[in-house]
Coordinates of C-alpha atoms in Angstrom, one line a residue:
Chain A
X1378 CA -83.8 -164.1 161.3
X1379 CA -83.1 -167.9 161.3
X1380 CA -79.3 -169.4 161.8
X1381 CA -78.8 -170.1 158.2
X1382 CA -79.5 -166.3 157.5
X1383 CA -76.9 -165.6 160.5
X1384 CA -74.3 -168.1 158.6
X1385 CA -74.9 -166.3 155.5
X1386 CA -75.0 -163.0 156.5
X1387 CA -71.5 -163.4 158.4
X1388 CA -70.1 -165.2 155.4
X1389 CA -70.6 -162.5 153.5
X1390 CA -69.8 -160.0 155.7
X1391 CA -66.0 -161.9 156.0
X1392 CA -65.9 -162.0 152.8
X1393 CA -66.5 -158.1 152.5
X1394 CA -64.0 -157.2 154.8
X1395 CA -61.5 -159.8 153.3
X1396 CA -61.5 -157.7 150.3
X1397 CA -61.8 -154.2 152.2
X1398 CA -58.2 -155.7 153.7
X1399 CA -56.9 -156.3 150.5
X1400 CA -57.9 -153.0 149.2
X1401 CA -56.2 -151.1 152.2
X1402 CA -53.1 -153.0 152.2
X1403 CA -52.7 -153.0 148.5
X1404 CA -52.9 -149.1 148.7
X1405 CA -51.7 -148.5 151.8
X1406 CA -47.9 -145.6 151.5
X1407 CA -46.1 -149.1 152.8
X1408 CA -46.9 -151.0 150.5
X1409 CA -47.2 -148.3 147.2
X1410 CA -43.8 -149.2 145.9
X1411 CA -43.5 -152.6 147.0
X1412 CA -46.7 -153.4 145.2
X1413 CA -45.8 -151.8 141.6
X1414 CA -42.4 -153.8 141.9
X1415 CA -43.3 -156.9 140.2
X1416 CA -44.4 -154.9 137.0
X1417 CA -40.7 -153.9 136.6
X1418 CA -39.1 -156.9 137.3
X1419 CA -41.1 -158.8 134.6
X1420 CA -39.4 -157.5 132.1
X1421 CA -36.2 -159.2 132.2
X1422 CA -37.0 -162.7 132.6
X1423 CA -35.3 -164.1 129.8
X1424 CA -33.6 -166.6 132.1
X1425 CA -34.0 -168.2 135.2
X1426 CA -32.0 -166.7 138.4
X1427 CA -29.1 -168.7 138.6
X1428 CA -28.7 -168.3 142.8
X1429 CA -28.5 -170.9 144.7
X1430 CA -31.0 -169.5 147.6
X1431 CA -34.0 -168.4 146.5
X1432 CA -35.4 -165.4 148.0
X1433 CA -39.1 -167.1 149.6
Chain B
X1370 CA -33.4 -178.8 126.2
X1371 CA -31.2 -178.9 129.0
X1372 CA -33.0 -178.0 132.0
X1373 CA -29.8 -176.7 133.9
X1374 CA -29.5 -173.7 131.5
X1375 CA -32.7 -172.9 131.2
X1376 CA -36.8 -173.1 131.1
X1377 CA -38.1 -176.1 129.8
X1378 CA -39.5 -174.9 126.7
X1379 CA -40.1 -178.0 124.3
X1380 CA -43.2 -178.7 126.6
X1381 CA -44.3 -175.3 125.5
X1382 CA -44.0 -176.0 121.8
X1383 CA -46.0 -179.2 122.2
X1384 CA -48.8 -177.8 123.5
X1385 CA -48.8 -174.9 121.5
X1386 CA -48.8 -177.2 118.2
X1387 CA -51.5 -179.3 119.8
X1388 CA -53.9 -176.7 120.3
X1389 CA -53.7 -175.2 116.9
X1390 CA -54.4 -178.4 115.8
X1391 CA -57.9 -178.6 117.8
X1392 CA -58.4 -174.8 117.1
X1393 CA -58.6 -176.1 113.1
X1394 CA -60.7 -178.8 114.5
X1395 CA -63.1 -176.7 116.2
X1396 CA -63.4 -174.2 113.7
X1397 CA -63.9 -176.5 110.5
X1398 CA -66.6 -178.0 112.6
X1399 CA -68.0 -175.0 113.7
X1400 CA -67.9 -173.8 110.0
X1401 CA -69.6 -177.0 108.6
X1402 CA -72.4 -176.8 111.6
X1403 CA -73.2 -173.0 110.8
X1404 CA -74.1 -175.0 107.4
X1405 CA -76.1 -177.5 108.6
X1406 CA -79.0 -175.0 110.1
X1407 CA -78.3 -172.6 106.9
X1408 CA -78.8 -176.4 104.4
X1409 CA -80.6 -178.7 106.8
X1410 CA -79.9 -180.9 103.9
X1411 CA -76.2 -181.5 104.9
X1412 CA -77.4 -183.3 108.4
X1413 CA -76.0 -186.8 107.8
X1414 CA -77.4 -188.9 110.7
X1415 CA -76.6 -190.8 113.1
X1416 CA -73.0 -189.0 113.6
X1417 CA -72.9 -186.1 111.6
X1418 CA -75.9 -184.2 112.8
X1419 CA -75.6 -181.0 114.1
X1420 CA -76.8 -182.4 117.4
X1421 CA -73.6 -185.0 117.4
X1422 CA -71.2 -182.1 116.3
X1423 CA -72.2 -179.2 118.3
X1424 CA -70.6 -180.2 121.3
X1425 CA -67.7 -181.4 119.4
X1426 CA -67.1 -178.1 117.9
X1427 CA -67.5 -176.1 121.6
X1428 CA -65.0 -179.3 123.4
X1429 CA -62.9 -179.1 120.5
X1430 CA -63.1 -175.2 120.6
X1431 CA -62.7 -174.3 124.7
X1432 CA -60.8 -177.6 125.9
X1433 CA -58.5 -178.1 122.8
X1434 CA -57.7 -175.0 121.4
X1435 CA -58.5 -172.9 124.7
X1436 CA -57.5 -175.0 127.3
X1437 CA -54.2 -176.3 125.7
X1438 CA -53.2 -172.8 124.7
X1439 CA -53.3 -171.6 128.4
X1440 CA -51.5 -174.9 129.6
X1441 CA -48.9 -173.7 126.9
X1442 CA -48.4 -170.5 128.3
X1443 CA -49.0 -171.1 132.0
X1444 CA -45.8 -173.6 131.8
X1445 CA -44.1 -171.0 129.5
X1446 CA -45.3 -167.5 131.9
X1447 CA -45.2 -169.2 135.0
X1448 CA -41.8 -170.6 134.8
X1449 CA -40.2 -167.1 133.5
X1450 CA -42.5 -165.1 136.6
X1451 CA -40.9 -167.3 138.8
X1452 CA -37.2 -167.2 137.2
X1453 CA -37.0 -170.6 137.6
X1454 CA -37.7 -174.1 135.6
X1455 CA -40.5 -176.1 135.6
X1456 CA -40.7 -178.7 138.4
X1457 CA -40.9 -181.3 136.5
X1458 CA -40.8 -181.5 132.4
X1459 CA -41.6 -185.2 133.1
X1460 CA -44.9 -184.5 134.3
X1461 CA -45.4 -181.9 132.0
X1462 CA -44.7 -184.5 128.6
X1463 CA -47.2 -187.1 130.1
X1464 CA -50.1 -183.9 131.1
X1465 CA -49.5 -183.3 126.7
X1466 CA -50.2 -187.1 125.9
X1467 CA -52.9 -187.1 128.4
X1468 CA -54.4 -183.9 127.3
X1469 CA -54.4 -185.2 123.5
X1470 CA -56.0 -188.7 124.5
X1471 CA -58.8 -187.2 126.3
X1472 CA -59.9 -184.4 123.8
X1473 CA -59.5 -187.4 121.0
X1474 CA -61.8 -189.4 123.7
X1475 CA -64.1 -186.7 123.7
X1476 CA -64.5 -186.0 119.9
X1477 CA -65.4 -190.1 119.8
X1478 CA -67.4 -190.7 122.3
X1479 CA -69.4 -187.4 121.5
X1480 CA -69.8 -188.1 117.7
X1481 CA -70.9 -191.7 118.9
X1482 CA -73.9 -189.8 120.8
X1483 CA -72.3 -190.4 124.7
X1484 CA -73.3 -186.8 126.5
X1485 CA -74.3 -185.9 129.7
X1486 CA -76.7 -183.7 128.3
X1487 CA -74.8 -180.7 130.8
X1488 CA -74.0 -177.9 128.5
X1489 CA -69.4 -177.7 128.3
X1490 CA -69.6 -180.6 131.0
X1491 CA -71.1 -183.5 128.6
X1492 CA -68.4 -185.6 128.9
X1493 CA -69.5 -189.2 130.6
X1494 CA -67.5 -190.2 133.8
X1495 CA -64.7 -192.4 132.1
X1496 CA -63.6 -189.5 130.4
X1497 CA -64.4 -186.8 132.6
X1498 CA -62.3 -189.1 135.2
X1499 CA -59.3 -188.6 133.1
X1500 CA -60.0 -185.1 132.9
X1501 CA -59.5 -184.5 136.5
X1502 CA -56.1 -186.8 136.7
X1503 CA -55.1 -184.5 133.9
X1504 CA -56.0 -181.5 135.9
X1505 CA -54.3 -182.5 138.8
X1506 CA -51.0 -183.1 137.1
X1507 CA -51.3 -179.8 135.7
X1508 CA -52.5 -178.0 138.5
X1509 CA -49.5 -179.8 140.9
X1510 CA -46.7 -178.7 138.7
X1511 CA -47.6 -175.2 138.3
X1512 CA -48.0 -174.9 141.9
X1513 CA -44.7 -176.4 143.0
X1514 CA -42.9 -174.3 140.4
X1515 CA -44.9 -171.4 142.5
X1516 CA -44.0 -172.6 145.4
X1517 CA -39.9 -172.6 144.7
X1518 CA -39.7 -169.6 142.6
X1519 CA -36.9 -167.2 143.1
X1520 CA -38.9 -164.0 143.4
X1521 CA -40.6 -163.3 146.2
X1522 CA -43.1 -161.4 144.6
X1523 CA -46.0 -163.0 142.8
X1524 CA -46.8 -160.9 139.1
X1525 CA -50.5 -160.6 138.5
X1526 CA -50.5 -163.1 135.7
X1527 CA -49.2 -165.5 138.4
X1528 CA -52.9 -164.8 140.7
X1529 CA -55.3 -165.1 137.7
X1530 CA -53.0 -168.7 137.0
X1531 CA -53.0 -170.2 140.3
X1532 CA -57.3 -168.5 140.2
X1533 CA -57.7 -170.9 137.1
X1534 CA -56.3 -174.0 138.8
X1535 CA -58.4 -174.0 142.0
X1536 CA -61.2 -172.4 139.9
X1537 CA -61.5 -175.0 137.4
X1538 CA -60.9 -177.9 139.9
X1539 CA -63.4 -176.8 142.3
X1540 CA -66.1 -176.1 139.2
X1541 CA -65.3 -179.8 137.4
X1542 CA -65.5 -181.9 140.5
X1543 CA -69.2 -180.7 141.7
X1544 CA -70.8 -180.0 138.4
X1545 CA -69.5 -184.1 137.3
X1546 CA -70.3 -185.6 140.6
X1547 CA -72.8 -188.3 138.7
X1548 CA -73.9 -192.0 139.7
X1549 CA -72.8 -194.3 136.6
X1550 CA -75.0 -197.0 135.6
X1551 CA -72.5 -198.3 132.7
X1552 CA -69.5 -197.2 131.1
X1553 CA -71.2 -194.8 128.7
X1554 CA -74.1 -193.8 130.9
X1555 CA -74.3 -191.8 134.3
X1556 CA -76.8 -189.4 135.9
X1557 CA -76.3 -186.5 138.1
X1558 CA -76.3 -186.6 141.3
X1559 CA -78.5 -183.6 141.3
X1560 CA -81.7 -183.4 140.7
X1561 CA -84.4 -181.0 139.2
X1562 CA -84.1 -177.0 139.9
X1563 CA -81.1 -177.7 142.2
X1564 CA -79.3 -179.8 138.9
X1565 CA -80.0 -176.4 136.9
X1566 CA -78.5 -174.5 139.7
X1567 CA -75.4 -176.4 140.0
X1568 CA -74.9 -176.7 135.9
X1569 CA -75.4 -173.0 135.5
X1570 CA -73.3 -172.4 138.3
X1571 CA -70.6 -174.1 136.3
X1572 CA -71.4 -173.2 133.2
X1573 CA -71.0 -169.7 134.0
X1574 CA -67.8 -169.9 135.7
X1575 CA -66.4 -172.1 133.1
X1576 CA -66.7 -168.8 131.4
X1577 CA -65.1 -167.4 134.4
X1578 CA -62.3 -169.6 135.1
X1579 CA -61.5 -170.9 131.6
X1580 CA -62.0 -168.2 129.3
X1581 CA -61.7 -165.1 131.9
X1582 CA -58.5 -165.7 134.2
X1583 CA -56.4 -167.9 131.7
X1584 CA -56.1 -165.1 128.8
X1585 CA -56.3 -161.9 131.1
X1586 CA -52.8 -163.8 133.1
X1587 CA -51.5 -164.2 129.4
X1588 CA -52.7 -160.4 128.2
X1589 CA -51.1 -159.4 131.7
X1590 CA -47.6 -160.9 130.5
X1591 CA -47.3 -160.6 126.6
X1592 CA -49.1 -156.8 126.4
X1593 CA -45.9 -155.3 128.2
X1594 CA -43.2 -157.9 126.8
X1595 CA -45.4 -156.8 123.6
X1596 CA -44.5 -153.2 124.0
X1597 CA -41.9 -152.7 125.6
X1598 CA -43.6 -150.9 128.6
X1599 CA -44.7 -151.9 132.0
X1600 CA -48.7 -151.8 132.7
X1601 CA -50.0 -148.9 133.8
X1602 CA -51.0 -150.3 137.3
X1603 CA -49.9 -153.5 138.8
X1604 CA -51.4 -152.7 142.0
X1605 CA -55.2 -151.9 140.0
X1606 CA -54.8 -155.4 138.9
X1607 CA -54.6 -156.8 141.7
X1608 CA -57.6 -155.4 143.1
X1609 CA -59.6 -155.2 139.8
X1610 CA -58.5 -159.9 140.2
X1611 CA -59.6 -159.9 144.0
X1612 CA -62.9 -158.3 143.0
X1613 CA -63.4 -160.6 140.3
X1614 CA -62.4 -163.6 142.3
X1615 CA -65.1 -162.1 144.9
X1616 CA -68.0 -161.7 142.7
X1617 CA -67.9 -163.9 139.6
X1618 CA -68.9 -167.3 141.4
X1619 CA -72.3 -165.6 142.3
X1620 CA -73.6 -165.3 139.0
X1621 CA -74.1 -168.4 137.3
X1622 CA -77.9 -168.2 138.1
X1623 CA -78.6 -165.3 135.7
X1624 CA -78.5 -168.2 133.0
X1625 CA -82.3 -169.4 134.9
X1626 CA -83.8 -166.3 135.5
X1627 CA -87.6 -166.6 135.0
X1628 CA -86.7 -170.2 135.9
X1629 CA -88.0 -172.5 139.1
X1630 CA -85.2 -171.5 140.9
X1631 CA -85.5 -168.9 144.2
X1632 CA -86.2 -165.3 142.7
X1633 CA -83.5 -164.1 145.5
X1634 CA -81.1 -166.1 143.2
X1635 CA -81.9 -164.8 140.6
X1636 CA -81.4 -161.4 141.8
X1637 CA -78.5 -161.9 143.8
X1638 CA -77.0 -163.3 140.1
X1639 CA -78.2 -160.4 139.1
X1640 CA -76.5 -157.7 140.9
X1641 CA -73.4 -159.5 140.9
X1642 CA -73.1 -160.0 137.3
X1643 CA -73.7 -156.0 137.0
X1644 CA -71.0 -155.6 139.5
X1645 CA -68.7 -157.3 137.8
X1646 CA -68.1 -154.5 134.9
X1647 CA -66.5 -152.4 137.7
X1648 CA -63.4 -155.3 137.5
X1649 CA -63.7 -156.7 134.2
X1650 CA -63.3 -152.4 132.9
X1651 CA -60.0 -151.9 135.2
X1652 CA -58.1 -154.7 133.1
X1653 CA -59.4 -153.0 130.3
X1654 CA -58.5 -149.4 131.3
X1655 CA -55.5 -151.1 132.8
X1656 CA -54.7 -152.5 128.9
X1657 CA -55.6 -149.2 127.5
X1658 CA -53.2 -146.7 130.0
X1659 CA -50.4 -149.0 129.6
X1660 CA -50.7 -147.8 126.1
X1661 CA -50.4 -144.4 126.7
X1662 CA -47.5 -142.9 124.4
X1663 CA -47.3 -146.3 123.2
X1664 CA -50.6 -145.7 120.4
X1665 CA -48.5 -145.5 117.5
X1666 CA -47.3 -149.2 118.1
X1667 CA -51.4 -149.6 116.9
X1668 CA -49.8 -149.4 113.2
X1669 CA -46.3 -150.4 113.0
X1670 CA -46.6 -153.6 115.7
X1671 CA -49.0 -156.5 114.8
X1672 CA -48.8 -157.6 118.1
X1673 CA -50.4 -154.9 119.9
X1674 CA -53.2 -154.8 116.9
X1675 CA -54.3 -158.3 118.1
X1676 CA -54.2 -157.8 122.2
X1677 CA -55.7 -154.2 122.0
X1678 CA -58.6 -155.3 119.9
X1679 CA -58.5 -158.4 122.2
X1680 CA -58.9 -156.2 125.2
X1681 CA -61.6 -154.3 123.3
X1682 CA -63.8 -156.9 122.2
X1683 CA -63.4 -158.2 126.5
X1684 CA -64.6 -154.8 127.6
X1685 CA -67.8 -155.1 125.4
X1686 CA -68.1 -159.0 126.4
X1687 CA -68.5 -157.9 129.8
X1688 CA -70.4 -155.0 129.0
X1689 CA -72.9 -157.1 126.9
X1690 CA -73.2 -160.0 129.3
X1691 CA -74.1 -158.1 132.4
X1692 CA -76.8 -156.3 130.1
X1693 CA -78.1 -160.0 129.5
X1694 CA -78.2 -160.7 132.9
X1695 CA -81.2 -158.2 133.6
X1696 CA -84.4 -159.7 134.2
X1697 CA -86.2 -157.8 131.4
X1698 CA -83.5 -157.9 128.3
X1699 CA -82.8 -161.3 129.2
X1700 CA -86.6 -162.5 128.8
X1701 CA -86.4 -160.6 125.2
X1702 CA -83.2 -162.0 124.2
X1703 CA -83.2 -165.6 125.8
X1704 CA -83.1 -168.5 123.5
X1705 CA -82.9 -166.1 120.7
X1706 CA -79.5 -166.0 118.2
X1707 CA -78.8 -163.1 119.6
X1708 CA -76.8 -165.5 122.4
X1709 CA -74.3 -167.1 120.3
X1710 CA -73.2 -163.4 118.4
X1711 CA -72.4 -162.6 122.3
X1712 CA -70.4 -165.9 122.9
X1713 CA -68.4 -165.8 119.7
X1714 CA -67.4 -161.8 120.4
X1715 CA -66.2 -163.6 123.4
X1716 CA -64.0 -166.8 122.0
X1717 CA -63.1 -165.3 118.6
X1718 CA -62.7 -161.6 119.7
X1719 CA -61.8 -161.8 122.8
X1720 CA -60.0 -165.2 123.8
X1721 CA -58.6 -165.7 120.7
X1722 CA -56.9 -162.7 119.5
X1723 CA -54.8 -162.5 122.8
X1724 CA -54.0 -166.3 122.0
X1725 CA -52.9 -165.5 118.2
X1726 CA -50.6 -162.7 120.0
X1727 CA -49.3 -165.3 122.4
X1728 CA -48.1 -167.8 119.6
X1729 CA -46.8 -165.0 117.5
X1730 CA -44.4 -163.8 120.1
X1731 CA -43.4 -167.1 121.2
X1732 CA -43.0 -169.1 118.6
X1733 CA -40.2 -167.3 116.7
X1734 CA -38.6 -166.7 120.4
X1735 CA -39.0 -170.9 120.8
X1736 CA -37.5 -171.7 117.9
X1737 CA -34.6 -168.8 117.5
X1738 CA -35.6 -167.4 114.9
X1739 CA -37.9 -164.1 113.6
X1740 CA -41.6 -164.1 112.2
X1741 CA -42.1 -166.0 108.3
X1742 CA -44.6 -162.8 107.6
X1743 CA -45.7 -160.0 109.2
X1744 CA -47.2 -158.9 105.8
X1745 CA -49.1 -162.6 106.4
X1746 CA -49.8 -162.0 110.0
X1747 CA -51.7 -158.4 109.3
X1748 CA -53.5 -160.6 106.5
X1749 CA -54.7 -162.7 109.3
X1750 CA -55.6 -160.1 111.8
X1751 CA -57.5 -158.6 109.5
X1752 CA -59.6 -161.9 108.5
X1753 CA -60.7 -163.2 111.4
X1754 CA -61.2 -160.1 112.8
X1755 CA -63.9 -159.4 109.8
X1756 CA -65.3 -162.9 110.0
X1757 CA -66.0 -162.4 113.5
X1758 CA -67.5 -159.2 113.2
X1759 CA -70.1 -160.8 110.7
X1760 CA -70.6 -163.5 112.6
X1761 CA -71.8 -161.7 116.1
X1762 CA -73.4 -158.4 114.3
X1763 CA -75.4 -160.8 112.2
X1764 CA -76.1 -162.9 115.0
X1765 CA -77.2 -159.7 117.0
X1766 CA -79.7 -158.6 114.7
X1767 CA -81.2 -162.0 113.5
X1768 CA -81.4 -161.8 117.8
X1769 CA -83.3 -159.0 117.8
X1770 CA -85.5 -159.9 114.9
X1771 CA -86.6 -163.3 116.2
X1772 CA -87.1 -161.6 120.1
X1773 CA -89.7 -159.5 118.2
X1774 CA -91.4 -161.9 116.5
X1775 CA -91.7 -164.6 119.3
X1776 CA -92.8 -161.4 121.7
X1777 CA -95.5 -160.4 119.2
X1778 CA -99.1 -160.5 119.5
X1779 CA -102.5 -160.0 118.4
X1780 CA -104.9 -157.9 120.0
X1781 CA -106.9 -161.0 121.6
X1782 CA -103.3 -162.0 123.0
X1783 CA -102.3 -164.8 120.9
X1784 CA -98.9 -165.3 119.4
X1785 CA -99.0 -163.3 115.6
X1786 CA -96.1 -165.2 114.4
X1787 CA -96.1 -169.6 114.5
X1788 CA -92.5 -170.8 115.6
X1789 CA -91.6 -172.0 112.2
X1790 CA -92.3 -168.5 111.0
X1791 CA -89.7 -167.2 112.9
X1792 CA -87.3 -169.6 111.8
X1793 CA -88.1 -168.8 108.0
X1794 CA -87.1 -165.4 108.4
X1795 CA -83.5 -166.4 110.3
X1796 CA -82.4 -168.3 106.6
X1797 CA -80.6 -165.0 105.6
X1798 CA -78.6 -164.2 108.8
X1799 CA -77.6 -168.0 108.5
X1800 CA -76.2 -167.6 105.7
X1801 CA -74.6 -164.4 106.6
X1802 CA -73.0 -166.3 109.7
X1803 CA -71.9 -169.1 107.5
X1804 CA -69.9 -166.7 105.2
X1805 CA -68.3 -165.2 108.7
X1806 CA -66.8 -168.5 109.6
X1807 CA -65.9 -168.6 106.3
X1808 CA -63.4 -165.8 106.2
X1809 CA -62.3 -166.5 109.9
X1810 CA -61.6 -170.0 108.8
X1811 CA -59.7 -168.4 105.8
X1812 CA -57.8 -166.6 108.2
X1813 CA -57.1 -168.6 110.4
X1814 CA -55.2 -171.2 107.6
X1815 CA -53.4 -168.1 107.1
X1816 CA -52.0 -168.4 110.9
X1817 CA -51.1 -172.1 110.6
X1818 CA -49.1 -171.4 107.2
X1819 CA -47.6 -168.5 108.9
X1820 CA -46.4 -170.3 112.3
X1821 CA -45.7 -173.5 110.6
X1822 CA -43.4 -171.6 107.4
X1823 CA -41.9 -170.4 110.8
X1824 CA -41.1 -173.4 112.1
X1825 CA -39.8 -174.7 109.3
X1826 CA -37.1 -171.9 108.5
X1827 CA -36.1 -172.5 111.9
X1828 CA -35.3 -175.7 111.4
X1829 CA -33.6 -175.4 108.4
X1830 CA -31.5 -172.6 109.7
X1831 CA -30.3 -175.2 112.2
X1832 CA -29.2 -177.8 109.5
X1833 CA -27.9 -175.6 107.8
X1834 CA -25.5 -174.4 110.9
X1835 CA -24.7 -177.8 112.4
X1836 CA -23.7 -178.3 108.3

């Protein structure tokens, strides 16, 4: 196996476990509720927050 | 409108008008071209050929009518996502001038025969220049709303937007790099197999990034502010967008297989573009639970009529196009008619109903005031829905019919049918496609009366109030 084949090979491999990450944490207990929350909060965007400190 | 009370929303109706405006373009063009191979007669040269208005009708089609939809709707879904206005309506009012110029520059410059010769990348460098400056105004006021919105959370429409602008930028700047020799002329700065690779590579994810991520972020917002009701799974959408973010940019290839570029390519492109129904079918499924209990919506809201069917025709799409990417269907169906029925399912079913649904709820929510017809609305639905169903079934067939007849041969192994015999026997699904764009252009006039009787009550109602 030559170094390019290495560098590809590892690439892809990051890239796989990037995405096995995601999966986990997405569907992790922790993160179960937290991550259906913005489906709820969607709904009543009619106007903007009118706070003064944004929450990020 | 004043920013301090709310989103900055006349942007919104700008671009919204503007790319129903190119959509008529691109469809009375693409109408009068389905004509031209039906009556070769009707070829005018040197500017109205169908070689001149082809790209005119697909530029006019995905950069006017597609591309200044979603900048519509990214400025109008983005801002609400983040409960905040946009960063700066300035910006936005000289991105709408800019974005009218340069698809005007591109229907001139096209007609006058300037083209790359790059399938949905023929623009020549002057033009394609302003494209990115336009991009980058775009992309840089999206972001900075993003980046001071007031909740913390980002909805999944908000992923597939902020996909599109790196997406699209990353895509336009490497399939354009080109070394100008004039003003009108340039050459890419690839060469041979490797040009193909790159262009395909583009070409494919222009699919991706331009008529994927843009109208499944607006299906993700305006199916549940449709309805009523949440989608079924916010957290399946966000894995069903990594793994198309993951897998999509492989597959451009599958456009040169049985080409001079590396077979592993070609099979990598392969695989991924199979893999890629396992994501594409979670937005569906994801569409179709949020309906559950909700079915009955199917009959008495328009609406829903347009983005379930619009969610339908994606989950063939993606069905259909993986199917094309293997090796042996692909060398039966290449370069057959059979490609264009699978593109227009795509832009007509797909793209476009979710945009119709977009401008139907917004527009009367823009301009205070409710729907001219929903009578006139179901009239449209129903129109284009038929036209495009002629058009790709027809198209399919007529695919299927000239595969066989290229493929056929005699017992000594020559071809049984010439080329031109094949051709003879395509007048009838021609003229079949012709009457498709017929009625979808019908229905589509239907749309523009609709929204613009619409527009007009509204503004009448506010005469009539300040009086």
């Amino acid at each position: 196996m030559d170094s390019a084949s290495i560098y590809y090979l590892g690439v892809t491999l990051i890239l796989f476990l990037a995405f096995a990450a995601i999966v986990a944490r997405t569907y992790s207990k922790r993160h179960r509720d937290k991550g259906e929350e913005p489906k709820f909060r969607m709904m009543d965007d009619d106007k903007p927050k009118k706070d003064d400190h944004p929450e990020n | 409108m004043n920013q301090q009370e709310g989103y900055a929303d006349d942007i919104v109706k700008g671009f919204v008008i503007w790319s129903m405006v190119w959509g008529l373009v691109a469809v009375l063009v693409g109408v009068f071209i389905s004509f031209q191979i039906a009556f070769p007669q009707l070829n005018f040269p040197p500017y109205l050929t169908y070689g001149r208005l082809r790209p005119i009708h697909t530029n006019a089609g995905i950069f006017g009518w597609g591309i200044g939809s979603f900048m519509a709707f990214f400025i109008y879904i983005t801002q609400r996502l983040t409960r905040t206005s946009l960063w700066s309506p300035g910006l936005a009012k000289a991105q709408l001038w800019l974005f009218n110029v340069v698809i005007a520059l591109a229907a001139v410059t096209l007609a006058m025969g300037m083209n790359r010769s790059k399938e949905y990348a023929e623009l020549e460098w002057p033009v394609a220049s302003l494209v990115v400056v336009l991009w980058v105004i775009f992309a840089v006021n999206i972001v900075m709303t993003i980046v001071k919105r007031r909740e913390e959370q980002m909805y999944i429409s908000l992923w597939y937007i902020l996909a599109t602008l790196v997406g699209v930028a990353v895509l336009y700047l490497v399939n354009n790099a080109s070394i100008p020799v004039s003003l009108t002329k340039s050459y890419s700065a690839y060469a041979g197999a490797n040009d193909a690779n790159v262009q395909w590579w583009y070409g494919h994810n222009a699919v991706a990034m331009v008529l994927t991520t843009p109208p499944l972020a607006i299906f993700y917002y305006f199916l549940p502010k449709a309805t009523g009701v949440p989608i079924y799974s916010h957290r399946m959408g966000v894995i069903a967008f990594w793994s198309l973010i993951f897998m999509y940019l492989w597959t451009g290839a599958h456009h040169l297989l049985w080409a001079p570029v590396p077979d592993w390519v070609q099979t990598l492109a392969m695989a991924f573009s199979v893999m890629l129904i396992a994501p594409s079918w979670a937005a569906v499924f994801n569409g179709y639970f949020s309906m559950n209990g909700q079915w009955h919506q199917m009959r008495e809201n328009y609406l829903v009529k347009f983005l379930i069917f619009g969610i339908t025709f994606y989950g063939l799409q993606t069905l259909q196009g993986p199917s094309q990417s293997i090796r042996t269907f692909s060398a039966f169906i290449h370069f057959t008619d059979w490609v264009p029925g699978h593109v227009h399912m795509g832009t007509l079913g797909w793209v476009s109903l979710v945009l119709f649904a977009a401008i139907y709820y917004t527009i009367p929510r823009l301009y205070h005031t409710e729907i001219y017809s929903v009578g006139l609305a179901n009239v449209h639905f129903w129109l284009v829905l038929t036209g495009q169903l002629i058009f790709s079934i027809t198209m399919w067939i007529a695919g299927v019919q000239q595969a066989a007849m290229l493929n056929a041969t005699n017992p000594d192994g020559s071809l049984h049918y010439s080329f031109i015999e094949t051709m003879v026997e395509l007048y009838p699904y021609w003229h079949m496609r012709a009457l498709g764009g017929v009625i979808y252009l019908a229905g589509l006039l239907v749309f523009l009366y609709n929204i613009y009787q619409t527009i007009a009550g509204a503004k009448t109602q506010a005469v009539a109030q300040r009086a």
